[in-house]
Coordinates of C-alpha atoms and ligand atoms in Angstrom, one line a residue:
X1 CA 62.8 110.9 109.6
X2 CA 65.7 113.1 107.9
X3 CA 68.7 112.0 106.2
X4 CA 71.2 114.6 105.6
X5 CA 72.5 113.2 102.4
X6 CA 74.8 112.7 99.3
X7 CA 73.6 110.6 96.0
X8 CA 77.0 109.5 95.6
X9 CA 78.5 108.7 98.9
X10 CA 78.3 105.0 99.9
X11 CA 77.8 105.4 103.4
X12 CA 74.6 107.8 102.8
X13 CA 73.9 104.6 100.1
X14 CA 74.0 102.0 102.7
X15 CA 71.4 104.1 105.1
X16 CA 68.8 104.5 102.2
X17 CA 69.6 100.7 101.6
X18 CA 68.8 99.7 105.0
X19 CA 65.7 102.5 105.3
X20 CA 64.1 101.0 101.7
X21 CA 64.5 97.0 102.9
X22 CA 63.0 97.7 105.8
X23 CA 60.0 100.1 103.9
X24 CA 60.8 103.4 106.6
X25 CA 60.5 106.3 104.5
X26 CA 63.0 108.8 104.9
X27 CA 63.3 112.8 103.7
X28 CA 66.4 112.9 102.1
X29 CA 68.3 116.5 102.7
X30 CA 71.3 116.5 100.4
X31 CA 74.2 118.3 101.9
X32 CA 76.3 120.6 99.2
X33 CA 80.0 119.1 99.9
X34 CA 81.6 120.6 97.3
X35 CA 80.8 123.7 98.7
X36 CA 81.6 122.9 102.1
X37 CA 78.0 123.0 104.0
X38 CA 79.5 120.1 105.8
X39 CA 81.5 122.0 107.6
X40 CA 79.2 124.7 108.7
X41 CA 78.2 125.7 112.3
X42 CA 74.6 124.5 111.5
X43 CA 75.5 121.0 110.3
X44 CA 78.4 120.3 112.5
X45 CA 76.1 120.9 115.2
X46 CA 74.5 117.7 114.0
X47 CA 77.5 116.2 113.4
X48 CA 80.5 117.1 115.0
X49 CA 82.6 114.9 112.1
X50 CA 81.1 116.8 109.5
X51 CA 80.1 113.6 107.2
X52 CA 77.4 112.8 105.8
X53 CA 75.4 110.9 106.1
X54 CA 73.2 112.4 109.3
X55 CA 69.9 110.7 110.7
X56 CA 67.8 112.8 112.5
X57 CA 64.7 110.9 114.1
X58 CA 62.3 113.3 116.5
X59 CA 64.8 114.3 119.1
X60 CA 67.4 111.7 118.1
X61 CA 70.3 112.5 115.9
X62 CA 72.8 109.5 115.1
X63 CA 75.8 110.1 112.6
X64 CA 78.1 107.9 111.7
X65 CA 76.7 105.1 108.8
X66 CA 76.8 101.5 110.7
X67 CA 75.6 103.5 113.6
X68 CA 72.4 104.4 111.7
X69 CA 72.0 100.7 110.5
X70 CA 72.3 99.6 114.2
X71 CA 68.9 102.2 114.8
X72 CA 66.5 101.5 112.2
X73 CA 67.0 97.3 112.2
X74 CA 66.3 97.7 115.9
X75 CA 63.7 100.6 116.2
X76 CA 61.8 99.2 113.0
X77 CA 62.6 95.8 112.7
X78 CA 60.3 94.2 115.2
X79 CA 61.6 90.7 114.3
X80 CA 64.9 91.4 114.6
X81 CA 65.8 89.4 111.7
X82 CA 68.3 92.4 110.6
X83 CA 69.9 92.5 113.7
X84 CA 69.7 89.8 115.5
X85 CA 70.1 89.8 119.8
X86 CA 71.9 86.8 120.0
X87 CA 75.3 87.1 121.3
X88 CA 77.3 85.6 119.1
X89 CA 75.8 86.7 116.0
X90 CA 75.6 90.3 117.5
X91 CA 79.5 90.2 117.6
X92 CA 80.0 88.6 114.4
X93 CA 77.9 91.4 112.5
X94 CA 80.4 94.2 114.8
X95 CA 83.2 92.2 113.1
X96 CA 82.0 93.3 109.9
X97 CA 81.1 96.5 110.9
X98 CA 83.9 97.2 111.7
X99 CA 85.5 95.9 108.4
X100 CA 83.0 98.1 106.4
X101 CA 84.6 101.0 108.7
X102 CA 88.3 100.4 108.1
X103 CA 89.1 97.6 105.4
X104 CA 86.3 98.8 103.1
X105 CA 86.4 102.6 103.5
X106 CA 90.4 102.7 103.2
X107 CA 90.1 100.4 100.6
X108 CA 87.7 100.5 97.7
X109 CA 85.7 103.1 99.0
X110 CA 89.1 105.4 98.9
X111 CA 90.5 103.9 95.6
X112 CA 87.1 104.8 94.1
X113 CA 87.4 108.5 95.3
X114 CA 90.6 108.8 93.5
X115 CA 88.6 107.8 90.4
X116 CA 85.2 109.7 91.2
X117 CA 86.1 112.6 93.0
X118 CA 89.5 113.4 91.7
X119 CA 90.8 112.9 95.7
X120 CA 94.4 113.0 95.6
X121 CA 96.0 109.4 96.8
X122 CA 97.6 106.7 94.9
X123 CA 95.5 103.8 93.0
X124 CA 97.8 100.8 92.9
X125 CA 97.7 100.4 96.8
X126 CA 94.7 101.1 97.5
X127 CA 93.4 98.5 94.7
X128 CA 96.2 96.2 96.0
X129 CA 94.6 96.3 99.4
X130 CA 91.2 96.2 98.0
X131 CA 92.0 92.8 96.5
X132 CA 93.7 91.7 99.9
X133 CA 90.2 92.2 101.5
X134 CA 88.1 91.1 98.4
X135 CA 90.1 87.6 98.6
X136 CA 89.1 87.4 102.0
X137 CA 85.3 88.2 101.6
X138 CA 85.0 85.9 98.8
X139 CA 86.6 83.1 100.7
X140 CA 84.2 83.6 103.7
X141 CA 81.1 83.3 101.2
X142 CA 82.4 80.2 100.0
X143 CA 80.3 78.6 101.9
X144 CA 77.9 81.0 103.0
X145 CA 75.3 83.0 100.7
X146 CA 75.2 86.0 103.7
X147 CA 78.4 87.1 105.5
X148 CA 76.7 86.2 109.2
X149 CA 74.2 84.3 109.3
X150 CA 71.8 82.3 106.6
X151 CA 69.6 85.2 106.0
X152 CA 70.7 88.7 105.5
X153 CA 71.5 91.2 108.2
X154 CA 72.9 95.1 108.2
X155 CA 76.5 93.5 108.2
X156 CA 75.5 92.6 104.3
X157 CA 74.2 96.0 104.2
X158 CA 77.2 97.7 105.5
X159 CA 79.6 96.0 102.9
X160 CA 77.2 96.6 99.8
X161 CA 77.9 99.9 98.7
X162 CA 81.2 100.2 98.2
X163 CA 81.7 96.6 96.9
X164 CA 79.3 97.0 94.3
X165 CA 80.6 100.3 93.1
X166 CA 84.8 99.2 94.3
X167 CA 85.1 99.1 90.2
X168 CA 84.9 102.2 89.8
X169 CA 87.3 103.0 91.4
X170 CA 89.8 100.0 89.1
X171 CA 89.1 96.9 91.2
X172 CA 88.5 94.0 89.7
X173 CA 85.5 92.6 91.5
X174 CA 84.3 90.3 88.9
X175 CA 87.3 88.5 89.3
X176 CA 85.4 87.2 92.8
X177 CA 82.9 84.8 91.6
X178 CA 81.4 84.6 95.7
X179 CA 81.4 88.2 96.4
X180 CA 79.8 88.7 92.3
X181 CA 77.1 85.9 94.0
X182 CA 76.7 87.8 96.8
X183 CA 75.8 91.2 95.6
X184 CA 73.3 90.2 93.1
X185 CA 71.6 88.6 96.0
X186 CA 71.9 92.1 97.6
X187 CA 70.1 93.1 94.5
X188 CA 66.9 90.8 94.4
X189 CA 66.3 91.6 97.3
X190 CA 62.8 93.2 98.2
X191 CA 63.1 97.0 98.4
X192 CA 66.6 96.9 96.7
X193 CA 67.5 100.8 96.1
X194 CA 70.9 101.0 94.2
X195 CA 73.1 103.5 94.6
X196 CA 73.5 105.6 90.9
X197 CA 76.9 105.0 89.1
X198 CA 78.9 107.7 88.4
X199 CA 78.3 108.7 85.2
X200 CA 80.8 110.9 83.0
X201 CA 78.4 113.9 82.8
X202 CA 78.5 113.4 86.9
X203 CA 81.9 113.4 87.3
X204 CA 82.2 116.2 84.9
X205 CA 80.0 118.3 87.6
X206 CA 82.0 116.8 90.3
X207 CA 85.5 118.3 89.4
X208 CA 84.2 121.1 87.7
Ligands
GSH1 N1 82.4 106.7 109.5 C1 81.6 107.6 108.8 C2 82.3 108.0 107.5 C3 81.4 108.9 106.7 C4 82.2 109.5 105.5 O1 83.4 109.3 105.4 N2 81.5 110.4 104.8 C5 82.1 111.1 103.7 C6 81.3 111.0 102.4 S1 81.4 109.3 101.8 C7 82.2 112.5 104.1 O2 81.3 113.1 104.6 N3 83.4 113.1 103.9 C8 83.6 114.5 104.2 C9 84.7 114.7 105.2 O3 85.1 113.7 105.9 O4 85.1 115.8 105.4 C10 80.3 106.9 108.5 O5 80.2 105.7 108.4 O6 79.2 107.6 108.4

C-alpha cells in the first residue's frame, strides 16, 4: 500500500498513526509541496484536492485523512475494535471526525502553520479558538480516558496529531491536564509512531 506523504503534515501523521497501530506496512511516497507536485496533472489525478495525504491500495485510491482511517480499521481490523459497527458508537466517532476536520484543522492545525510554515493568517484567533475547542475536549475526558468509547478508536487517532503538536503553533496545551492524560495514553500505546517536531534547522528548510 502507498501513501503519498509529508513528514510534517498532521493529516499524513494520523494515517501512519493508524497504519503502525494496526502493524499494515505502508510505502511512504513523499510529495514535494513546496514545489508544488501537489498540484500536478499526475497527482491530482489521484487526488482531485491536491492534499496530501493519498492512499493508494491495489485499485483503490482514498484521499482525504479520516477517510483513510475509516479503510484500514475496517479492511484490517478484523475485530473491529478501531471502528466499531455499532450504531451509536459509529456516529459518535463521525462526531469527532468531523471535529478533527473543521475545529481541529481551523484551529491548532492552522495556528501551527502560521508558526511552522510561515502561512500567512493571524495567531491570537486562531489560538483563541484552539483553546475554545481544547476546553471542550478536556471537559469530555473528564470522565472518560478515550473520546468514544473505553478503548481507543480512529476518533482518538484523528485528534492526535494536531493536539500533540497545537503548541507549536503557541497553544497552551499543558494548561489541559485531561487532554495532557489523554495523549500520553496516545503515546503508550503499542505501535505508537510520533509525528517529528519541527525543529529549527526544519523550519529553516521550510521558508527557505
Ligand atoms: N481534509 C483533508 C485535508 C488535508 C490537508 O489539508 N492537507 C494539507 C497538508 S496538512 C495539504 O495538502 N495542503 C495543500 C493544499 O491544500 O493545497 C484531509 O483530511 O486529508
Amino acid at each position: 500500500m502507498k501513501l503519498y506523504d509529508l513528514t510534517l503534515s498532521g493529516h499524513a501523521h494520523r494515517a501512519r498513526l493508524m497504519a503502525s497501530l494496526l502493524n499494515v506496512e505502508l510505502q511512504l511516497i513523499p510529495v514535494d509541496l513546496l514545489n508544488g507536485a501537489h498540484k500536478q496533472p499526475e497527482y491530482l489525478a489521484k487526488n482531485p484536492f491536491g492534499q496530501v495525504p493519498t492512499l493508494e491500495d491495489g485499485e483503490t485510491t482514498i484521499y482525504d485523512s479520516n477517510a483513510i482511517l475509516v479503510y484500514l480499521a475496517t479492511k484490517y481490523d478484523s475485530t473491529r475494535t478501531w471502528y466499531p459497527e455499532d450504531p451509536a458508537t459509529a456516529a459518535l466517532i463521525q462526531n469527532w471526525l468531523s471535529r478533527a476536520a473543521n475545529e481541529v484543522a481551523h484551529g491548532p492545525a492552522k495556528a501551527r502553520l502560521v508558526e511552522v510554515f510561515n502561512a500567512p493568517f493571524e495567531s491570537e484567533p486562531l489560538i483563541a479558538k484552539s483553546t475554545e475547542l481544547l476546553n471542550i475536549m478536556d471537559a469530555h475526558l473528564s470522565e472518560r480516558e478515550w473520546f468514544v468509547t473505553q478503548h481507543p478508536t480512529i476518533a482518538d487517532v484523528a485528534l492526535y496529531s494536531y493536539i500533540a503538536h497545537a503548541i507549536e503553533g503557541g497553544v497552551n496545551v499543558p494548561a489541559f491536564p485531561n487532554v495532557t492524560a489523554w495523549l500520553n495514553r496516545v503515546e503508550s500505546l503499542d505501535g505508537f509512531l510520533a509525528m517529528p517536531k519541527t525543529d529549527t534547522l526544519l523550519k529553516a528548510q521550510l521558508v527557505a
